PDB file of C-alpha atoms and ligand atoms in Angstrom:
ATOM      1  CA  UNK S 973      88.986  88.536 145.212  1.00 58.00           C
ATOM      2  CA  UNK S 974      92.525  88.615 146.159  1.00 73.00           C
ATOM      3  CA  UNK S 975      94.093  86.939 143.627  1.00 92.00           C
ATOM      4  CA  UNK S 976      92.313  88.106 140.698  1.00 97.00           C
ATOM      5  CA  UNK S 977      94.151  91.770 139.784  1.00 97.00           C
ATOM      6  CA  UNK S 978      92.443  93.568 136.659  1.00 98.00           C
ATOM      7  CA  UNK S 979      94.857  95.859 134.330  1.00 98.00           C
ATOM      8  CA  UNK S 980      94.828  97.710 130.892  1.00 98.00           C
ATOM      9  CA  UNK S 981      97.794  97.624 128.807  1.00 98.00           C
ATOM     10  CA  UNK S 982      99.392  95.236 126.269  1.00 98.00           C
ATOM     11  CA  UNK S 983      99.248  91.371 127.260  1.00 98.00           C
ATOM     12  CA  UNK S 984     102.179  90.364 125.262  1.00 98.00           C
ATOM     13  CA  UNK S 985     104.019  92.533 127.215  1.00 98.00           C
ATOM     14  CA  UNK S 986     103.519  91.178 131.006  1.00 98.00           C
ATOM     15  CA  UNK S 987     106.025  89.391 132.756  1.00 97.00           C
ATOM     16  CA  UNK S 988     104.167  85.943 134.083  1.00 97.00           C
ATOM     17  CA  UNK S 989     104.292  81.968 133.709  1.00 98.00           C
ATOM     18  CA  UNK S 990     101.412  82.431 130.874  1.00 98.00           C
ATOM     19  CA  UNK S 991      99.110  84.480 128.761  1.00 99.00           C
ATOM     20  CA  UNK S 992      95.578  83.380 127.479  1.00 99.00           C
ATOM     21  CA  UNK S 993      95.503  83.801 123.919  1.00 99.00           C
ATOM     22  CA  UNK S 994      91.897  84.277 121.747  1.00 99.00           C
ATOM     23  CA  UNK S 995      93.096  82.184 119.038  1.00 98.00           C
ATOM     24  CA  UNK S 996      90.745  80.503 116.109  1.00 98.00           C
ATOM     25  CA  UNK S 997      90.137  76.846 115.811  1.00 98.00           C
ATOM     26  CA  UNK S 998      93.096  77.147 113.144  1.00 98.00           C
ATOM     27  CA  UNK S 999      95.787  78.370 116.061  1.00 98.00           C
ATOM     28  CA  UNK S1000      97.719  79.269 113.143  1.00 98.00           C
ATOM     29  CA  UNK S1001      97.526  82.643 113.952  1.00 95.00           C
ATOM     30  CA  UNK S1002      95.213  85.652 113.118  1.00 96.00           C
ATOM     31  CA  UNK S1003      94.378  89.145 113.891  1.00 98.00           C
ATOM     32  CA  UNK S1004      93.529  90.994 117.113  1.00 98.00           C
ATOM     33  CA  UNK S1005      95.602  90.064 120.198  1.00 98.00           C
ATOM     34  CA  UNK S1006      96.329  86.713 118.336  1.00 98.00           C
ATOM     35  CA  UNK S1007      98.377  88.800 115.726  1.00 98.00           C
ATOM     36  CA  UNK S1008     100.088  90.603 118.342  1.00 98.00           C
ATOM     37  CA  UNK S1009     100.812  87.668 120.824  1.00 98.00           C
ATOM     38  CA  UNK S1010     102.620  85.669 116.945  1.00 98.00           C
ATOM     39  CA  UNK S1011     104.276  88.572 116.031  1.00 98.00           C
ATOM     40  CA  UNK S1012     105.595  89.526 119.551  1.00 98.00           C
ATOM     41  CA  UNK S1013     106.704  85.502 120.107  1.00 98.00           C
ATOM     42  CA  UNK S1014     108.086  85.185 116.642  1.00 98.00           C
ATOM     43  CA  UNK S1015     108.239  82.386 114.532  1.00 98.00           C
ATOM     44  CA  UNK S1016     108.632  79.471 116.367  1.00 98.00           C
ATOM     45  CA  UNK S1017     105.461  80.364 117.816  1.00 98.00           C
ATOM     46  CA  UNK S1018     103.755  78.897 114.533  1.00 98.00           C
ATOM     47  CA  UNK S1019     105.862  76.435 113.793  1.00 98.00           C
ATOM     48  CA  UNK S1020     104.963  74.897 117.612  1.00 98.00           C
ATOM     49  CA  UNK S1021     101.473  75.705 116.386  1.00 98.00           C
ATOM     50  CA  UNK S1022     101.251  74.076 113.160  1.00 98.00           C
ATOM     51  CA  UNK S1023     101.966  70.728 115.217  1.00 98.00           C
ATOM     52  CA  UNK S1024      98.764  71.003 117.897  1.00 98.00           C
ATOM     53  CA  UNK S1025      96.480  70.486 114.674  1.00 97.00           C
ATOM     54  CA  UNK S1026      93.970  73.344 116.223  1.00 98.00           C
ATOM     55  CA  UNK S1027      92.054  73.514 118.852  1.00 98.00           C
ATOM     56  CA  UNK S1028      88.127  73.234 119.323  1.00 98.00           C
ATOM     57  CA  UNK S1029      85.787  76.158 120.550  1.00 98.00           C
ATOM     58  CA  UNK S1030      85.984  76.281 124.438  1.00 98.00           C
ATOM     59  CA  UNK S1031      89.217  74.197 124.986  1.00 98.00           C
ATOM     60  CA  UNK S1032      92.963  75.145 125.470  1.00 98.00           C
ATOM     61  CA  UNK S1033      95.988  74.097 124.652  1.00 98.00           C
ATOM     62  CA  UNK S1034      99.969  75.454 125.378  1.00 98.00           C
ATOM     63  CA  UNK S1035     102.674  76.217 123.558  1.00 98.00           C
ATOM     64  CA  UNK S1036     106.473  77.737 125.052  1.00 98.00           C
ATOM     65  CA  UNK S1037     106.500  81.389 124.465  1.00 98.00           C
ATOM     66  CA  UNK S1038     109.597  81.992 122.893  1.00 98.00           C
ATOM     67  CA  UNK S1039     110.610  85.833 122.275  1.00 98.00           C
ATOM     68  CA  UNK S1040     107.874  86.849 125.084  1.00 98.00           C
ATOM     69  CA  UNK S1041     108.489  87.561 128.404  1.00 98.00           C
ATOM     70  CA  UNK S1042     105.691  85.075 129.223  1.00 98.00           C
ATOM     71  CA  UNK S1043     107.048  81.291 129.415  1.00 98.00           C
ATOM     72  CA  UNK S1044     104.209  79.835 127.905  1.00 98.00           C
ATOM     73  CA  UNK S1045     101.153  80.697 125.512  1.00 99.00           C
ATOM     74  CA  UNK S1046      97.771  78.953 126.363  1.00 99.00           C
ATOM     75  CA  UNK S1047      95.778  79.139 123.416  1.00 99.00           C
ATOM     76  CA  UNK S1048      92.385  78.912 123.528  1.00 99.00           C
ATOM     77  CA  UNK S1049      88.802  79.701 121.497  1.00 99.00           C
ATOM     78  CA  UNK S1050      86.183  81.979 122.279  1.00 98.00           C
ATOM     79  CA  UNK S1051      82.720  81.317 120.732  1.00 98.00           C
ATOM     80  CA  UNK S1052      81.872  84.061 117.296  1.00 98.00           C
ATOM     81  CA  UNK S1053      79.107  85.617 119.269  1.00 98.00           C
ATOM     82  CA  UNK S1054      75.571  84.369 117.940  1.00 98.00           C
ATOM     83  CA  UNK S1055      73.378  85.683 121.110  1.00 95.00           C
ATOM     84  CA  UNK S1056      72.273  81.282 122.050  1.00 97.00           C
ATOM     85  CA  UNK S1057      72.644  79.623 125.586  1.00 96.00           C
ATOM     86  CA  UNK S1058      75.595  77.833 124.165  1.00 98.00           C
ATOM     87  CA  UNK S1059      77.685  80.678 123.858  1.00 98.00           C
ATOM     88  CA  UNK S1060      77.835  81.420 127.270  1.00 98.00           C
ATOM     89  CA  UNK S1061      78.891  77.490 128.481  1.00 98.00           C
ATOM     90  CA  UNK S1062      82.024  77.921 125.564  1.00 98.00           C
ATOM     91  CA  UNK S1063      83.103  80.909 126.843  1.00 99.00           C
ATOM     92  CA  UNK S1064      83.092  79.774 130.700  1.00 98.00           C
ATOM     93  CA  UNK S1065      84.917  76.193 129.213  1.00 99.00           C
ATOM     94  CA  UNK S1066      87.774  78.820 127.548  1.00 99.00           C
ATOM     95  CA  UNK S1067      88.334  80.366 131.133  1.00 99.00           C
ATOM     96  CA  UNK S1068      88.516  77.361 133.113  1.00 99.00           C
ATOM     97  CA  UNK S1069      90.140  74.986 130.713  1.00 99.00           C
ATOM     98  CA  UNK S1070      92.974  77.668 130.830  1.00 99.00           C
ATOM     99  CA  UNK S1071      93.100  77.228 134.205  1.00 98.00           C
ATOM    100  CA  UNK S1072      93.449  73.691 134.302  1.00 98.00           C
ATOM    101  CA  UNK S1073      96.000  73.537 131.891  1.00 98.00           C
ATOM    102  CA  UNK S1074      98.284  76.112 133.874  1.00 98.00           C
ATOM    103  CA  UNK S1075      97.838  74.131 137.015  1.00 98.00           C
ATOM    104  CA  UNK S1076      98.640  70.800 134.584  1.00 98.00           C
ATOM    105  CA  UNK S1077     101.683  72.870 133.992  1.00 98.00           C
ATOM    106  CA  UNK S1078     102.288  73.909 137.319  1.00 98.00           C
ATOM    107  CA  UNK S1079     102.099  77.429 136.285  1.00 98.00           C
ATOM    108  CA  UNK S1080     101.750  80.178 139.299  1.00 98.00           C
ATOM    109  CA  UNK S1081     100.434  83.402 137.448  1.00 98.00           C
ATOM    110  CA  UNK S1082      98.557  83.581 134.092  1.00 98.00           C
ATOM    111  CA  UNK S1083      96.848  86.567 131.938  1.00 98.00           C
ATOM    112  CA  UNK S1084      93.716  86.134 130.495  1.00 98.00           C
ATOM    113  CA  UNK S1085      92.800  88.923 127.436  1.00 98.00           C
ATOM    114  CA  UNK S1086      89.128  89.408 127.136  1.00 98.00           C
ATOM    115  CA  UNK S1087      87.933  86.503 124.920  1.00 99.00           C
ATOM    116  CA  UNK S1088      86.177  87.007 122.315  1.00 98.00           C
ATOM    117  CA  UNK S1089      85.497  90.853 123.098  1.00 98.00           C
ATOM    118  CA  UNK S1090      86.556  91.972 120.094  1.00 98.00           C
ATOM    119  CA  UNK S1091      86.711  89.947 116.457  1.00 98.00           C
ATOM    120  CA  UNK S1092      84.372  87.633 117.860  1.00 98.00           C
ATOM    121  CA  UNK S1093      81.416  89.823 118.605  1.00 98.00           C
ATOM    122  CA  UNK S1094      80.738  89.155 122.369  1.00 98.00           C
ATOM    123  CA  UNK S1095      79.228  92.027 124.342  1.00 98.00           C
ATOM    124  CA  UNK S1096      81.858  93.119 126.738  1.00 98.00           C
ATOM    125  CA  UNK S1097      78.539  93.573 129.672  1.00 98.00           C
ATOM    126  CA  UNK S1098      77.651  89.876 128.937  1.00 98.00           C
ATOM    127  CA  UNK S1099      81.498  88.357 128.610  1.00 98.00           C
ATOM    128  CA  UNK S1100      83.186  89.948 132.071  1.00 98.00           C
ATOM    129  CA  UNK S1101      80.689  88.326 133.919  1.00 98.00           C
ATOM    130  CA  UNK S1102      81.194  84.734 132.754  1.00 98.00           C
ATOM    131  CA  UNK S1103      84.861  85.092 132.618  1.00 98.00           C
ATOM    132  CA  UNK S1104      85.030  86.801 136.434  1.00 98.00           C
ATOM    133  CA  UNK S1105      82.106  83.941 137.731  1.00 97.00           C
ATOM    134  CA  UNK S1106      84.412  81.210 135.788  1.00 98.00           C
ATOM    135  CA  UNK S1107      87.934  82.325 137.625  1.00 98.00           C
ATOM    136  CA  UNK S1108      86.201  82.462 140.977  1.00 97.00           C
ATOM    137  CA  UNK S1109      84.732  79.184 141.073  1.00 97.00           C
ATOM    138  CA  UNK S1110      88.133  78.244 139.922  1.00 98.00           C
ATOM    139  CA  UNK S1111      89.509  79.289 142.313  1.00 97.00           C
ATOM    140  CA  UNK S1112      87.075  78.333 145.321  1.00 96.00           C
ATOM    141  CA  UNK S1113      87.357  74.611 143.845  1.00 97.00           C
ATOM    142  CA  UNK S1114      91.557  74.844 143.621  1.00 97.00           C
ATOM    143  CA  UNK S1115      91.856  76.419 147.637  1.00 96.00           C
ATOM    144  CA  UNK S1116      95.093  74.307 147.534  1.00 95.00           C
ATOM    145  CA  UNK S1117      96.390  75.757 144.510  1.00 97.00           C
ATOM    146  CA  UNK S1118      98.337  79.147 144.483  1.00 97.00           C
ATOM    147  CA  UNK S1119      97.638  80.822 141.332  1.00 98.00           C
ATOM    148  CA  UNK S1120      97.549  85.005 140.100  1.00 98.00           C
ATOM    149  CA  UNK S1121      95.154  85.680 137.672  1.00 98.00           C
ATOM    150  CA  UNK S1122      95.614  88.996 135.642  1.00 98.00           C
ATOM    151  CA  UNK S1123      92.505  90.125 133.669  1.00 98.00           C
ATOM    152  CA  UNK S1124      94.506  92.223 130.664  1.00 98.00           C
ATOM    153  CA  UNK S1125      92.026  94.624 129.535  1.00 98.00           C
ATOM    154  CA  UNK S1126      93.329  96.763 126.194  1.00 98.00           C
ATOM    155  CA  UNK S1127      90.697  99.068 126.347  1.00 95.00           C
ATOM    156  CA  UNK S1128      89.203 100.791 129.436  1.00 98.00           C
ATOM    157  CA  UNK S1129      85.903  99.824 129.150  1.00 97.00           C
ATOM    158  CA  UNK S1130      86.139  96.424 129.823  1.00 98.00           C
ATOM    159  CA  UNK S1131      88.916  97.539 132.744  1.00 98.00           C
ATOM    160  CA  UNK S1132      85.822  99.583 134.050  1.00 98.00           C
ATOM    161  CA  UNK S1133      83.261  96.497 133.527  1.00 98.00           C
ATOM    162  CA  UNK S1134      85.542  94.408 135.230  1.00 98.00           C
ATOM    163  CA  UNK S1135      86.933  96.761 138.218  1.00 96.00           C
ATOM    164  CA  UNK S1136      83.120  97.260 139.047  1.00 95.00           C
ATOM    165  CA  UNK S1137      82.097  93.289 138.794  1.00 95.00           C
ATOM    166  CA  UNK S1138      84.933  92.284 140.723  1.00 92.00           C
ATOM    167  CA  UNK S1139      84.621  94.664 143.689  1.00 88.00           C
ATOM    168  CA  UNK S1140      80.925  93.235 143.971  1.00 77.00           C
TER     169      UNK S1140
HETATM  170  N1  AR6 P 958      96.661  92.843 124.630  1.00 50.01           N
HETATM  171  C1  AR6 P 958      95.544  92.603 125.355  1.00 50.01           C
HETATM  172  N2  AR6 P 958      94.315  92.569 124.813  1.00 50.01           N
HETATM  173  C2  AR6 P 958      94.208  92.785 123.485  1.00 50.01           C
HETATM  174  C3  AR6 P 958      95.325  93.046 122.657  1.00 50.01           C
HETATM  175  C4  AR6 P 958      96.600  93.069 123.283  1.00 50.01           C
HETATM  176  N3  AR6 P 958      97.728  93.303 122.606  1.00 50.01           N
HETATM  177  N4  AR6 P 958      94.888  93.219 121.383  1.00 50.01           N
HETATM  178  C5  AR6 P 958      93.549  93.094 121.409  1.00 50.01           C
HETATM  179  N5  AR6 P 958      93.133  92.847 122.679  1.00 50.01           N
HETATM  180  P1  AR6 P 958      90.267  89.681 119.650  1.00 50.01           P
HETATM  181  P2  AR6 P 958      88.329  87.466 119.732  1.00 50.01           P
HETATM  182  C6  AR6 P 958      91.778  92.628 123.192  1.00 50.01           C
HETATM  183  O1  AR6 P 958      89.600  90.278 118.475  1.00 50.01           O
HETATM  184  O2  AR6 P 958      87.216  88.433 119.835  1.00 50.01           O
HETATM  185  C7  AR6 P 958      91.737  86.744 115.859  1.00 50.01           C
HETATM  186  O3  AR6 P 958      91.824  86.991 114.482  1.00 50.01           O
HETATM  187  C8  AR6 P 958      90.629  93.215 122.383  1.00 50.01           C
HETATM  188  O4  AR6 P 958      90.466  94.591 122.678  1.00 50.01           O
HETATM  189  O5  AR6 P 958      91.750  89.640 119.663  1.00 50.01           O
HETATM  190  O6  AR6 P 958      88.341  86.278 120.644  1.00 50.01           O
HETATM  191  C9  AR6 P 958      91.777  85.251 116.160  1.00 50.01           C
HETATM  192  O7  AR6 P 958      92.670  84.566 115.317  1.00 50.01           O
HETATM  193  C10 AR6 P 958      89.483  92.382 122.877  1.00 50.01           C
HETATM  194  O8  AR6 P 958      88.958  92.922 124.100  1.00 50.01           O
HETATM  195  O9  AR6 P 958      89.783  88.141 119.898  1.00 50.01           O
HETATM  196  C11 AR6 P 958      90.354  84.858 115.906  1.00 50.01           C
HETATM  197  O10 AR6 P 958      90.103  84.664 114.542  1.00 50.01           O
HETATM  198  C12 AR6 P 958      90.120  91.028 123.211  1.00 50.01           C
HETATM  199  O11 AR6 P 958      91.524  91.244 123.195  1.00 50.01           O
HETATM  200  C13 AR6 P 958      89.555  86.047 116.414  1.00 50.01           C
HETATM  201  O12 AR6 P 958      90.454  87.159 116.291  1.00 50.01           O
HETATM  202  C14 AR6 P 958      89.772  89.929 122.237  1.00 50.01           C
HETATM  203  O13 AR6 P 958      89.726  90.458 120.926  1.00 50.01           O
HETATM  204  C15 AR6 P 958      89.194  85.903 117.862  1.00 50.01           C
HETATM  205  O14 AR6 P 958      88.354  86.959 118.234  1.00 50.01           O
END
C-alpha cells in the first residue's frame, strides 16, 4: 500500500501531525509506550489529560503534544487480550477511530505503535493483521483524503510481521 510505511524505532521521537498512543481507560498515563510518550511530552501532557475524563476501550481521543515533535497525541485503548471475538472488533475500532479523529483534525500523517502488543497481552501474529486490514479499508473508504500512516514497530518482530503482511 503506498501510503502505509512500516518502521522500528522510538514513536515519541518521529516528526508527524500525530502519534497513536496505547493508553488505559484512565489516560492518565502508565507504562510501556504510554510512559514514554508522558514523559517525552512532559507535564502538560497530563494535565490536558486529566480534563478528557478517560477514554473507553476501542475509542480515541486527542490531546496537543507539547515537548514532542509530534503536534498532537491521539490516545486511544487497546483491548487486555482475553482470546474472545470481541477483542478483535476493539482493536480494529482503536485503528480506525484514530483515523477519524486525525482526519476530524485535518491531520496529514499519523503513527500508530502496535496496540496492545505488549502490556496488554495481544499476540503480535493475531494484532498486525487487524491493525494493517483496519488502515486499508480506511483508506479505500477516505480515496479523497491524503493521509501517511507510519506503523512504529519497537521491536523487530512485529516490523517483520508487518513488512511481510503488508507486501501481501
Ligand atoms: N515507541 C514505539 N513503540 C513502543 C514504545 C516506544 N517508545 N514503547 C513500547 N512500544 P504497550 P499495550 C511498543 O505495553 O499493550 C500502559 O501501561 C511495545 O513494544 O505500551 O496497549 C498503558 O497505560 C508494544 O509493541 O501497550 C496501559 O495500561 C506496543 O508498543 C497498557 O500499557 C504496545 O505496548 C497498554 O498496553
Amino acid at each position: 500500500m503506498q501510503n502505509i510505511f512500516v518502521k522500528l524505532g522510538d514513536i515519541t521521537k518521529l516528526d508527524c501531525d500525530c502519534i497513536v498512543n496505547a493508553a488505559n481507560k484512565s489516560l492518565l498515563g502508565g507504562g510501556g509506550v504510554d510512559g514514554s510518550i508522558h514523559r517525552a511530552a512532559g507535564p502538560d501532557l497530563l494535565k490536558e489529560c486529566r480534563s478528557l475524563h478517560g477514554c473507553e476501550t476501542g475509542e480515541a481521543k486527542i490531546t496537543k503534544g507539547y515537548r514532542l515533535k509530534s503536534r498532537y497525541v491521539i490516545h486511544t485503548v487497546g483491548p487486555v487480550y482475553s482470546g474472545r471475538d470481541r477483542d478483535r472488533q476493539d482493536l480494529a475500532n482503536c485503528y480506525w477511530n484514530s483515523l477519524e479523529l486525525a482526519r476530524k483534525y485535518d491531520l496529514h500523517s499519523i503513527a500508530f505503535s502496535a496496540i496492545s502488543t505488549g502490556i496488554y497481552g495481544y499476540p503480535p501474529e493475531e494484532a498486525v493483521p487487524i491493525a494493517a486490514d483496519t488502515v486499508k479499508k480506511w483508506l479505500k473508504e477516505h480515496t479523497d483524503y491524503e493521509i501517511k500512516i507510519i506503523m512504529c514497530c519497537f521491536n523487530q518482530r512485529i516490523f517483520d510481521l508487518y513488512q511481510r503482511y503488508l507486501s501481501k
